[in-house]
Amino acid sequence: MAAPLIELLDISRSFGSTRAVDGVSLTVQPGSVHAVTGENGAGKSTLMKILAGVIRPDAGTIRLEGREVHFSSPLGALGHGISTVFQEFTLIPNLTVAESIFLGREPMRRWGGIDYPKLRSGAAAALARLESAIDPDGMVRNLTVAEQQIVEIAKGLSADARVFIFDEPTAALNSADVEKLTRLIRDLKARGKAILYISHRLEEIFALCDTVTVMKDGRHVATRPTEELNEHDLVALMVGRELSSFFPPRAGTVGEPVLTAIDLRTNAASPSVGLTLHRGEILGLAGLEGQGQRGIARALAGIEPAEAGRIEKTGRDGARHGLPVDAGVGRTLATGIGFVPEDRKGEGLFLDLAIRDNIALGVETGRPFWALAPNTTAVIGSMMQSMNIRARNAEAIVGSLSGGNQQKVLIGRWLSSGVDVLIIEEPTRGVDVGAKAEVYKLLRAFSDAGGAVLVLSRETPELIGLCDRLLVVHGGAVVAEMAADGATEHGILHSAIGSRQAA
Amino acid sequence: MATLSALLPPPRNSRAGPWYLVLACLVIVVAVVAWSAPLFLTPGNLSNVAAQVTPLVITAIGQTLVIITGGLDLSVGSLISLTTAIIVLDLPGWAMVLLAIAAAVTVGTVNGVGIAFLNVHPIIMTLASMSVVQGVALITRPVPGGTVPGWISGAVNGSLFGLPAALVWIAVAVVIAAFLIYRTRFGLHLFAIGGNPNSALMNGVRVQRNIVLTYILSSLFAMGAGFYLAGRIASGDANVGTVFGLDSITAVALGGTSLSGGVGSLVGTVLGSVLVGVIGNGMNLMNVSAFLQIVIKGALLLAVVSVQRRKQIGL
């Protein structure tokens, strides 16, 4: 076995009274991919931030090729050859790609100016090594998420980094880009770099990583070669108990239609879409990413008005409401449609406010503006309990919660508002394994109680496991419908792409 | 060639903002003013405009640095007044210059430290220092007057090296600022801070130090404008700078620089300042009341900022 490139020894870090990382040690060999996994709040992000120089450990040492190193900023870490691709990128939209790659370590001229030709050629060289066609003079704000990620990697390459840390790198990528990233990481590995790969996604860990370290509650649980494990073992290590089943049982029977879209066109050029959502049902919009699922969901929720079409919503009392496509969120919400966006930090939650306030917004929905604020303490307390939201109390600031608990708060808002249709994008993005199962259970309980759920997800296995029925969307149109029970990723892909060949 | 390329932003730079809009505006306004006030295009009036615009250009350039980082400096106006008050103090030339520089650096440092280290909002911080500095200026020079040293008047009136002095001083300010903004790492970091201060910090940009430096520079540019203005009016006046706070922000915003930071250009600021100056001069020639001019300037700022907001929220 080769000497480890990087060693973390007995690292500890506390925030207040919580020990986020508690005496964790880790070694990574050159030319290998080492996964770090665990539930949210397990401390893996904190550990990586320590290695990346974002936060300093209270105790413990970091050794690079046997020598102890200290640094106090990501730039310092990069100076020691440790490059981090954070989950939230650190690129700045108004800089060019080349400037971003060299930000903080610009090549200088003798008289104190930036050596722009050198900066540009260095950036071009780093991008070329990644076989990327990104223009070094282009602005970062024009890049896709996947391209931004490549720029982050190029930053590491240009600094001759030997250790690359990827924090949930595939969270925002579609499957084609995930594949490209996988190739890039394999390529880095072949060049003898040490790679730390933080992820929840079991299939990626097995496909890409040589070794996996599992953390729980800030402690090291196990480090094993991935070939010695199967998914089942890994989940058991992460959760510390065996998950009998991820997904709750499907609905037996479904009720009458509750939300119907007729001839819906999200924009002038898109084909028309018709769909019906029934009570007691969880309906998934499947297919390749970026085929218009998002537009359809957002049009139904009233977030992005559609171009044309008709939406009908049946109330709990059986009354039918026609909703003009440009009705807007206020109207759709008033008729009982709640929307849980993918970007829950930006579009869903008030991160600086308490859980109480975030949920109370739902309780207040549909009340006239002159009504006195109701006492929500009891409602919110029982909501937090029934949803198993883990927080000190209802006054906890939502921004400080883990992804899973944030998602529960957002869902809790709409549950307490009495909506009977929930449209939800990426229900488990950034949510750990344990909380995922709970989110699924919540959605199922909601539909069992007479609600209806429309789900969008990049993760097809999630759609198959969670939903009752799937609509395959391709090119903005619904091209196939199938029962989720018995559907396969292959079958969904086939009907999506098959339709393209036919067209 | 080297100087010329230093003046222009790096190629394909698209964080300059829509400065060409102000150019179009300027052409239209000049045409309208020239048509309705024939006096406008006479050499005498044009050199008058240049002289009027110069202190605004200099102040607005400093203001641009601050606004690119996402800040705002309201105190530049009072600092101009204070500088003119210091200039007419009965001191030897070197002592007077040192005192003016010390005053500017102090104001800039206090602004910057308050904003960068104590997290005071830029508007509140500079509003407070504006008031303090204004007070100090009035105490130093309660009524306009005093004698401005001859070398200052000589340097700003008439011509230097065969060129109108106003243009020379504009050029000096522009070249210094262009070098800072487009050629140094400090300039790049200003844009980075304005784009996303947290990301900038993660990339090793010394955000706080750079912000302090920016406010110091803004104060120093305002001080320069104060020297120019003192030479022009040949007296110290604790109220002469008042209009420059609002005017410099208007000029910068007109030039396409985003008030939320990260986007902006020098050329826009220069053109924006000229536009403010031409509008003022044109209204004078057309006998528009000075009070109405203030109303129009406020409306102009409101219009520009609304257009910027509209773009941001995507209408």
mmCIF file with all atom_site columns, N, CA, C and O in Angstrom, chain B residues 74-114:
data_model
loop_
_atom_site.group_PDB
_atom_site.id
_atom_site.type_symbol
_atom_site.label_atom_id
_atom_site.label_alt_id
_atom_site.label_comp_id
_atom_site.label_asym_id
_atom_site.label_entity_id
_atom_site.label_seq_id
_atom_site.pdbx_PDB_ins_code
_atom_site.Cartn_x
_atom_site.Cartn_y
_atom_site.Cartn_z
_atom_site.occupancy
_atom_site.B_iso_or_equiv
_atom_site.pdbx_formal_charge
_atom_site.auth_seq_id
_atom_site.auth_comp_id
_atom_site.auth_asym_id
_atom_site.auth_atom_id
_atom_site.pdbx_PDB_model_num
ATOM 1   N N  . LEU B 1 74  ? -22.089 58.747 0.920  1.00 0.00 ? 74  LEU B N  1
ATOM 2   C CA . LEU B 1 74  ? -22.823 60.019 0.936  1.00 0.00 ? 74  LEU B CA 1
ATOM 3   C C  . LEU B 1 74  ? -21.975 61.164 1.464  1.00 0.00 ? 74  LEU B C  1
ATOM 4   O O  . LEU B 1 74  ? -22.341 62.321 1.342  1.00 0.00 ? 74  LEU B O  1
ATOM 5   N N  . SER B 1 75  ? -20.829 60.816 2.062  1.00 0.00 ? 75  SER B N  1
ATOM 6   C CA . SER B 1 75  ? -20.064 61.852 2.774  1.00 0.00 ? 75  SER B CA 1
ATOM 7   C C  . SER B 1 75  ? -19.162 62.651 1.848  1.00 0.00 ? 75  SER B C  1
ATOM 8   O O  . SER B 1 75  ? -18.524 63.601 2.289  1.00 0.00 ? 75  SER B O  1
ATOM 9   N N  . VAL B 1 76  ? -19.092 62.282 0.563  1.00 0.00 ? 76  VAL B N  1
ATOM 10  C CA . VAL B 1 76  ? -18.153 62.991 -0.331 1.00 0.00 ? 76  VAL B CA 1
ATOM 11  C C  . VAL B 1 76  ? -18.448 64.482 -0.405 1.00 0.00 ? 76  VAL B C  1
ATOM 12  O O  . VAL B 1 76  ? -17.518 65.294 -0.455 1.00 0.00 ? 76  VAL B O  1
ATOM 13  N N  . GLY B 1 77  ? -19.725 64.856 -0.396 1.00 0.00 ? 77  GLY B N  1
ATOM 14  C CA . GLY B 1 77  ? -20.088 66.265 -0.502 1.00 0.00 ? 77  GLY B CA 1
ATOM 15  C C  . GLY B 1 77  ? -19.514 67.084 0.640  1.00 0.00 ? 77  GLY B C  1
ATOM 16  O O  . GLY B 1 77  ? -18.839 68.107 0.430  1.00 0.00 ? 77  GLY B O  1
ATOM 17  N N  . SER B 1 78  ? -19.742 66.630 1.881  1.00 0.00 ? 78  SER B N  1
ATOM 18  C CA . SER B 1 78  ? -19.224 67.405 3.017  1.00 0.00 ? 78  SER B CA 1
ATOM 19  C C  . SER B 1 78  ? -17.713 67.404 3.022  1.00 0.00 ? 78  SER B C  1
ATOM 20  O O  . SER B 1 78  ? -17.093 68.372 3.463  1.00 0.00 ? 78  SER B O  1
ATOM 21  N N  . LEU B 1 79  ? -17.110 66.331 2.528  1.00 0.00 ? 79  LEU B N  1
ATOM 22  C CA . LEU B 1 79  ? -15.652 66.293 2.530  1.00 0.00 ? 79  LEU B CA 1
ATOM 23  C C  . LEU B 1 79  ? -15.095 67.328 1.549  1.00 0.00 ? 79  LEU B C  1
ATOM 24  O O  . LEU B 1 79  ? -14.073 67.970 1.824  1.00 0.00 ? 79  LEU B O  1
ATOM 25  N N  . ILE B 1 80  ? -15.783 67.510 0.430  1.00 0.00 ? 80  ILE B N  1
ATOM 26  C CA . ILE B 1 80  ? -15.377 68.558 -0.516 1.00 0.00 ? 80  ILE B CA 1
ATOM 27  C C  . ILE B 1 80  ? -15.426 69.916 0.189  1.00 0.00 ? 80  ILE B C  1
ATOM 28  O O  . ILE B 1 80  ? -14.483 70.712 0.136  1.00 0.00 ? 80  ILE B O  1
ATOM 29  N N  . SER B 1 81  ? -16.536 70.159 0.890  1.00 0.00 ? 81  SER B N  1
ATOM 30  C CA . SER B 1 81  ? -16.676 71.428 1.617  1.00 0.00 ? 81  SER B CA 1
ATOM 31  C C  . SER B 1 81  ? -15.553 71.593 2.631  1.00 0.00 ? 81  SER B C  1
ATOM 32  O O  . SER B 1 81  ? -14.918 72.653 2.711  1.00 0.00 ? 81  SER B O  1
ATOM 33  N N  . LEU B 1 82  ? -15.294 70.544 3.394  1.00 0.00 ? 82  LEU B N  1
ATOM 34  C CA . LEU B 1 82  ? -14.261 70.614 4.426  1.00 0.00 ? 82  LEU B CA 1
ATOM 35  C C  . LEU B 1 82  ? -12.905 70.920 3.788  1.00 0.00 ? 82  LEU B C  1
ATOM 36  O O  . LEU B 1 82  ? -12.123 71.724 4.304  1.00 0.00 ? 82  LEU B O  1
ATOM 37  N N  . THR B 1 83  ? -12.644 70.279 2.637  1.00 0.00 ? 83  THR B N  1
ATOM 38  C CA . THR B 1 83  ? -11.363 70.516 1.967  1.00 0.00 ? 83  THR B CA 1
ATOM 39  C C  . THR B 1 83  ? -11.205 71.981 1.588  1.00 0.00 ? 83  THR B C  1
ATOM 40  O O  . THR B 1 83  ? -10.149 72.580 1.829  1.00 0.00 ? 83  THR B O  1
ATOM 41  N N  . THR B 1 84  ? -12.284 72.561 1.037  1.00 0.00 ? 84  THR B N  1
ATOM 42  C CA . THR B 1 84  ? -12.157 73.993 0.673  1.00 0.00 ? 84  THR B CA 1
ATOM 43  C C  . THR B 1 84  ? -11.934 74.837 1.922  1.00 0.00 ? 84  THR B C  1
ATOM 44  O O  . THR B 1 84  ? -11.190 75.812 1.900  1.00 0.00 ? 84  THR B O  1
ATOM 45  N N  . ALA B 1 85  ? -12.568 74.425 3.028  1.00 0.00 ? 85  ALA B N  1
ATOM 46  C CA . ALA B 1 85  ? -12.382 75.174 4.278  1.00 0.00 ? 85  ALA B CA 1
ATOM 47  C C  . ALA B 1 85  ? -10.947 75.050 4.772  1.00 0.00 ? 85  ALA B C  1
ATOM 48  O O  . ALA B 1 85  ? -10.370 76.021 5.282  1.00 0.00 ? 85  ALA B O  1
ATOM 49  N N  . ILE B 1 86  ? -10.363 73.863 4.611  1.00 0.00 ? 86  ILE B N  1
ATOM 50  C CA . ILE B 1 86  ? -8.977  73.662 5.059  1.00 0.00 ? 86  ILE B CA 1
ATOM 51  C C  . ILE B 1 86  ? -8.010  74.476 4.195  1.00 0.00 ? 86  ILE B C  1
ATOM 52  O O  . ILE B 1 86  ? -7.048  75.066 4.684  1.00 0.00 ? 86  ILE B O  1
ATOM 53  N N  . ILE B 1 87  ? -8.324  74.512 2.877  1.00 0.00 ? 87  ILE B N  1
ATOM 54  C CA . ILE B 1 87  ? -7.420  75.198 1.952  1.00 0.00 ? 87  ILE B CA 1
ATOM 55  C C  . ILE B 1 87  ? -7.234  76.674 2.316  1.00 0.00 ? 87  ILE B C  1
ATOM 56  O O  . ILE B 1 87  ? -6.138  77.219 2.185  1.00 0.00 ? 87  ILE B O  1
ATOM 57  N N  . VAL B 1 88  ? -8.299  77.311 2.788  1.00 0.00 ? 88  VAL B N  1
ATOM 58  C CA . VAL B 1 88  ? -8.174  78.745 3.090  1.00 0.00 ? 88  VAL B CA 1
ATOM 59  C C  . VAL B 1 88  ? -7.702  79.012 4.519  1.00 0.00 ? 88  VAL B C  1
ATOM 60  O O  . VAL B 1 88  ? -7.664  80.163 4.962  1.00 0.00 ? 88  VAL B O  1
ATOM 61  N N  . LEU B 1 89  ? -7.338  77.941 5.252  1.00 0.00 ? 89  LEU B N  1
ATOM 62  C CA . LEU B 1 89  ? -6.768  78.160 6.578  1.00 0.00 ? 89  LEU B CA 1
ATOM 63  C C  . LEU B 1 89  ? -5.424  78.865 6.434  1.00 0.00 ? 89  LEU B C  1
ATOM 64  O O  . LEU B 1 89  ? -4.740  78.720 5.416  1.00 0.00 ? 89  LEU B O  1
ATOM 65  N N  . ASP B 1 90  ? -5.053  79.588 7.465  1.00 0.00 ? 90  ASP B N  1
ATOM 66  C CA . ASP B 1 90  ? -3.805  80.327 7.391  1.00 0.00 ? 90  ASP B CA 1
ATOM 67  C C  . ASP B 1 90  ? -2.641  79.410 7.776  1.00 0.00 ? 90  ASP B C  1
ATOM 68  O O  . ASP B 1 90  ? -2.141  79.431 8.882  1.00 0.00 ? 90  ASP B O  1
ATOM 69  N N  . LEU B 1 91  ? -2.241  78.559 6.840  1.00 0.00 ? 91  LEU B N  1
ATOM 70  C CA . LEU B 1 91  ? -1.192  77.577 7.115  1.00 0.00 ? 91  LEU B CA 1
ATOM 71  C C  . LEU B 1 91  ? -0.202  77.594 5.971  1.00 0.00 ? 91  LEU B C  1
ATOM 72  O O  . LEU B 1 91  ? -0.538  77.993 4.860  1.00 0.00 ? 91  LEU B O  1
ATOM 73  N N  . PRO B 1 92  ? 1.038   77.107 6.224  1.00 0.00 ? 92  PRO B N  1
ATOM 74  C CA . PRO B 1 92  ? 1.960   76.937 5.091  1.00 0.00 ? 92  PRO B CA 1
ATOM 75  C C  . PRO B 1 92  ? 1.398   75.888 4.119  1.00 0.00 ? 92  PRO B C  1
ATOM 76  O O  . PRO B 1 92  ? 0.643   74.995 4.534  1.00 0.00 ? 92  PRO B O  1
ATOM 77  N N  . GLY B 1 93  ? 1.761   76.008 2.855  1.00 0.00 ? 93  GLY B N  1
ATOM 78  C CA . GLY B 1 93  ? 1.193   75.143 1.817  1.00 0.00 ? 93  GLY B CA 1
ATOM 79  C C  . GLY B 1 93  ? 1.291   73.662 2.141  1.00 0.00 ? 93  GLY B C  1
ATOM 80  O O  . GLY B 1 93  ? 0.293   72.931 2.084  1.00 0.00 ? 93  GLY B O  1
ATOM 81  N N  . TRP B 1 94  ? 2.495   73.210 2.545  1.00 0.00 ? 94  TRP B N  1
ATOM 82  C CA . TRP B 1 94  ? 2.663   71.777 2.795  1.00 0.00 ? 94  TRP B CA 1
ATOM 83  C C  . TRP B 1 94  ? 1.785   71.310 3.950  1.00 0.00 ? 94  TRP B C  1
ATOM 84  O O  . TRP B 1 94  ? 1.201   70.236 3.913  1.00 0.00 ? 94  TRP B O  1
ATOM 85  N N  . ALA B 1 95  ? 1.658   72.134 4.983  1.00 0.00 ? 95  ALA B N  1
ATOM 86  C CA . ALA B 1 95  ? 0.865   71.761 6.142  1.00 0.00 ? 95  ALA B CA 1
ATOM 87  C C  . ALA B 1 95  ? -0.610  71.654 5.762  1.00 0.00 ? 95  ALA B C  1
ATOM 88  O O  . ALA B 1 95  ? -1.327  70.727 6.172  1.00 0.00 ? 95  ALA B O  1
ATOM 89  N N  . MET B 1 96  ? -1.039  72.603 4.927  1.00 0.00 ? 96  MET B N  1
ATOM 90  C CA . MET B 1 96  ? -2.431  72.605 4.487  1.00 0.00 ? 96  MET B CA 1
ATOM 91  C C  . MET B 1 96  ? -2.732  71.345 3.682  1.00 0.00 ? 96  MET B C  1
ATOM 92  O O  . MET B 1 96  ? -3.745  70.669 3.899  1.00 0.00 ? 96  MET B O  1
ATOM 93  N N  . VAL B 1 97  ? -1.812  70.990 2.745  1.00 0.00 ? 97  VAL B N  1
ATOM 94  C CA . VAL B 1 97  ? -2.031  69.790 1.932  1.00 0.00 ? 97  VAL B CA 1
ATOM 95  C C  . VAL B 1 97  ? -2.060  68.547 2.807  1.00 0.00 ? 97  VAL B C  1
ATOM 96  O O  . VAL B 1 97  ? -2.944  67.694 2.691  1.00 0.00 ? 97  VAL B O  1
ATOM 97  N N  . LEU B 1 98  ? -1.106  68.451 3.730  1.00 0.00 ? 98  LEU B N  1
ATOM 98  C CA . LEU B 1 98  ? -1.071  67.284 4.616  1.00 0.00 ? 98  LEU B CA 1
ATOM 99  C C  . LEU B 1 98  ? -2.349  67.196 5.447  1.00 0.00 ? 98  LEU B C  1
ATOM 100 O O  . LEU B 1 98  ? -2.912  66.112 5.630  1.00 0.00 ? 98  LEU B O  1
ATOM 101 N N  . LEU B 1 99  ? -2.814  68.341 5.911  1.00 0.00 ? 99  LEU B N  1
ATOM 102 C CA . LEU B 1 99  ? -4.022  68.345 6.738  1.00 0.00 ? 99  LEU B CA 1
ATOM 103 C C  . LEU B 1 99  ? -5.225  67.871 5.921  1.00 0.00 ? 99  LEU B C  1
ATOM 104 O O  . LEU B 1 99  ? -6.035  67.063 6.394  1.00 0.00 ? 99  LEU B O  1
ATOM 105 N N  . ALA B 1 100 ? -5.302  68.343 4.663  1.00 0.00 ? 100 ALA B N  1
ATOM 106 C CA . ALA B 1 100 ? -6.417  67.927 3.803  1.00 0.00 ? 100 ALA B CA 1
ATOM 107 C C  . ALA B 1 100 ? -6.369  66.421 3.565  1.00 0.00 ? 100 ALA B C  1
ATOM 108 O O  . ALA B 1 100 ? -7.392  65.721 3.646  1.00 0.00 ? 100 ALA B O  1
ATOM 109 N N  . ILE B 1 101 ? -5.157  65.919 3.276  1.00 0.00 ? 101 ILE B N  1
ATOM 110 C CA . ILE B 1 101 ? -5.023  64.476 3.041  1.00 0.00 ? 101 ILE B CA 1
ATOM 111 C C  . ILE B 1 101 ? -5.383  63.713 4.317  1.00 0.00 ? 101 ILE B C  1
ATOM 112 O O  . ILE B 1 101 ? -6.108  62.725 4.289  1.00 0.00 ? 101 ILE B O  1
ATOM 113 N N  . ALA B 1 102 ? -4.889  64.203 5.452  1.00 0.00 ? 102 ALA B N  1
ATOM 114 C CA . ALA B 1 102 ? -5.172  63.525 6.709  1.00 0.00 ? 102 ALA B CA 1
ATOM 115 C C  . ALA B 1 102 ? -6.678  63.488 6.963  1.00 0.00 ? 102 ALA B C  1
ATOM 116 O O  . ALA B 1 102 ? -7.235  62.458 7.375  1.00 0.00 ? 102 ALA B O  1
ATOM 117 N N  . ALA B 1 103 ? -7.357  64.604 6.673  1.00 0.00 ? 103 ALA B N  1
ATOM 118 C CA . ALA B 1 103 ? -8.807  64.647 6.890  1.00 0.00 ? 103 ALA B CA 1
ATOM 119 C C  . ALA B 1 103 ? -9.497  63.621 5.999  1.00 0.00 ? 103 ALA B C  1
ATOM 120 O O  . ALA B 1 103 ? -10.350 62.843 6.457  1.00 0.00 ? 103 ALA B O  1
ATOM 121 N N  . ALA B 1 104 ? -9.095  63.573 4.723  1.00 0.00 ? 104 ALA B N  1
ATOM 122 C CA . ALA B 1 104 ? -9.734  62.643 3.793  1.00 0.00 ? 104 ALA B CA 1
ATOM 123 C C  . ALA B 1 104 ? -9.486  61.197 4.215  1.00 0.00 ? 104 ALA B C  1
ATOM 124 O O  . ALA B 1 104 ? -10.408 60.367 4.235  1.00 0.00 ? 104 ALA B O  1
ATOM 125 N N  . VAL B 1 105 ? -8.235  60.889 4.559  1.00 0.00 ? 105 VAL B N  1
ATOM 126 C CA . VAL B 1 105 ? -7.917  59.511 4.938  1.00 0.00 ? 105 VAL B CA 1
ATOM 127 C C  . VAL B 1 105 ? -8.667  59.127 6.209  1.00 0.00 ? 105 VAL B C  1
ATOM 128 O O  . VAL B 1 105 ? -9.170  58.008 6.338  1.00 0.00 ? 105 VAL B O  1
ATOM 129 N N  . THR B 1 106 ? -8.774  60.074 7.129  1.00 0.00 ? 106 THR B N  1
ATOM 130 C CA . THR B 1 106 ? -9.495  59.774 8.362  1.00 0.00 ? 106 THR B CA 1
ATOM 131 C C  . THR B 1 106 ? -10.965 59.467 8.077  1.00 0.00 ? 106 THR B C  1
ATOM 132 O O  . THR B 1 106 ? -11.505 58.446 8.536  1.00 0.00 ? 106 THR B O  1
ATOM 133 N N  . VAL B 1 107 ? -11.599 60.347 7.297  1.00 0.00 ? 107 VAL B N  1
ATOM 134 C CA . VAL B 1 107 ? -13.019 60.126 6.996  1.00 0.00 ? 107 VAL B CA 1
ATOM 135 C C  . VAL B 1 107 ? -13.205 58.788 6.277  1.00 0.00 ? 107 VAL B C  1
ATOM 136 O O  . VAL B 1 107 ? -14.071 57.984 6.633  1.00 0.00 ? 107 VAL B O  1
ATOM 137 N N  . GLY B 1 108 ? -12.354 58.524 5.283  1.00 0.00 ? 108 GLY B N  1
ATOM 138 C CA . GLY B 1 108 ? -12.462 57.276 4.535  1.00 0.00 ? 108 GLY B CA 1
ATOM 139 C C  . GLY B 1 108 ? -12.244 56.062 5.420  1.00 0.00 ? 108 GLY B C  1
ATOM 140 O O  . GLY B 1 108 ? -12.975 55.066 5.331  1.00 0.00 ? 108 GLY B O  1
ATOM 141 N N  . THR B 1 109 ? -11.259 56.161 6.304  1.00 0.00 ? 109 THR B N  1
ATOM 142 C CA . THR B 1 109 ? -10.966 55.028 7.177  1.00 0.00 ? 109 THR B CA 1
ATOM 143 C C  . THR B 1 109 ? -12.136 54.770 8.123  1.00 0.00 ? 109 THR B C  1
ATOM 144 O O  . THR B 1 109 ? -12.555 53.619 8.313  1.00 0.00 ? 109 THR B O  1
ATOM 145 N N  . VAL B 1 110 ? -12.652 55.855 8.705  1.00 0.00 ? 110 VAL B N  1
ATOM 146 C CA . VAL B 1 110 ? -13.769 55.678 9.629  1.00 0.00 ? 110 VAL B CA 1
ATOM 147 C C  . VAL B 1 110 ? -14.961 55.058 8.895  1.00 0.00 ? 110 VAL B C  1
ATOM 148 O O  . VAL B 1 110 ? -15.566 54.079 9.361  1.00 0.00 ? 110 VAL B O  1
ATOM 149 N N  . ASN B 1 111 ? -15.279 55.604 7.713  1.00 0.00 ? 111 ASN B N  1
ATOM 150 C CA . ASN B 1 111 ? -16.370 55.022 6.920  1.00 0.00 ? 111 ASN B CA 1
ATOM 151 C C  . ASN B 1 111 ? -16.120 53.538 6.671  1.00 0.00 ? 111 ASN B C  1
ATOM 152 O O  . ASN B 1 111 ? -16.978 52.688 6.902  1.00 0.00 ? 111 ASN B O  1
ATOM 153 N N  . GLY B 1 112 ? -14.936 53.230 6.158  1.00 0.00 ? 112 GLY B N  1
ATOM 154 C CA . GLY B 1 112 ? -14.618 51.861 5.754  1.00 0.00 ? 112 GLY B CA 1
ATOM 155 C C  . GLY B 1 112 ? -14.631 50.905 6.930  1.00 0.00 ? 112 GLY B C  1
ATOM 156 O O  . GLY B 1 112 ? -15.191 49.807 6.844  1.00 0.00 ? 112 GLY B O  1
ATOM 157 N N  . VAL B 1 113 ? -14.036 51.322 8.041  1.00 0.00 ? 113 VAL B N  1
ATOM 158 C CA . VAL B 1 113 ? -13.990 50.428 9.198  1.00 0.00 ? 113 VAL B CA 1
ATOM 159 C C  . VAL B 1 113 ? -15.396 50.184 9.733  1.00 0.00 ? 113 VAL B C  1
ATOM 160 O O  . VAL B 1 113 ? -15.776 49.051 10.047 1.00 0.00 ? 113 VAL B O  1
ATOM 161 N N  . GLY B 1 114 ? -16.187 51.254 9.780  1.00 0.00 ? 114 GLY B N  1
ATOM 162 C CA . GLY B 1 114 ? -17.560 51.088 10.261 1.00 0.00 ? 114 GLY B CA 1
ATOM 163 C C  . GLY B 1 114 ? -18.327 50.112 9.391  1.00 0.00 ? 114 GLY B C  1
ATOM 164 O O  . GLY B 1 114 ? -19.052 49.248 9.882  1.00 0.00 ? 114 GLY B O  1
#
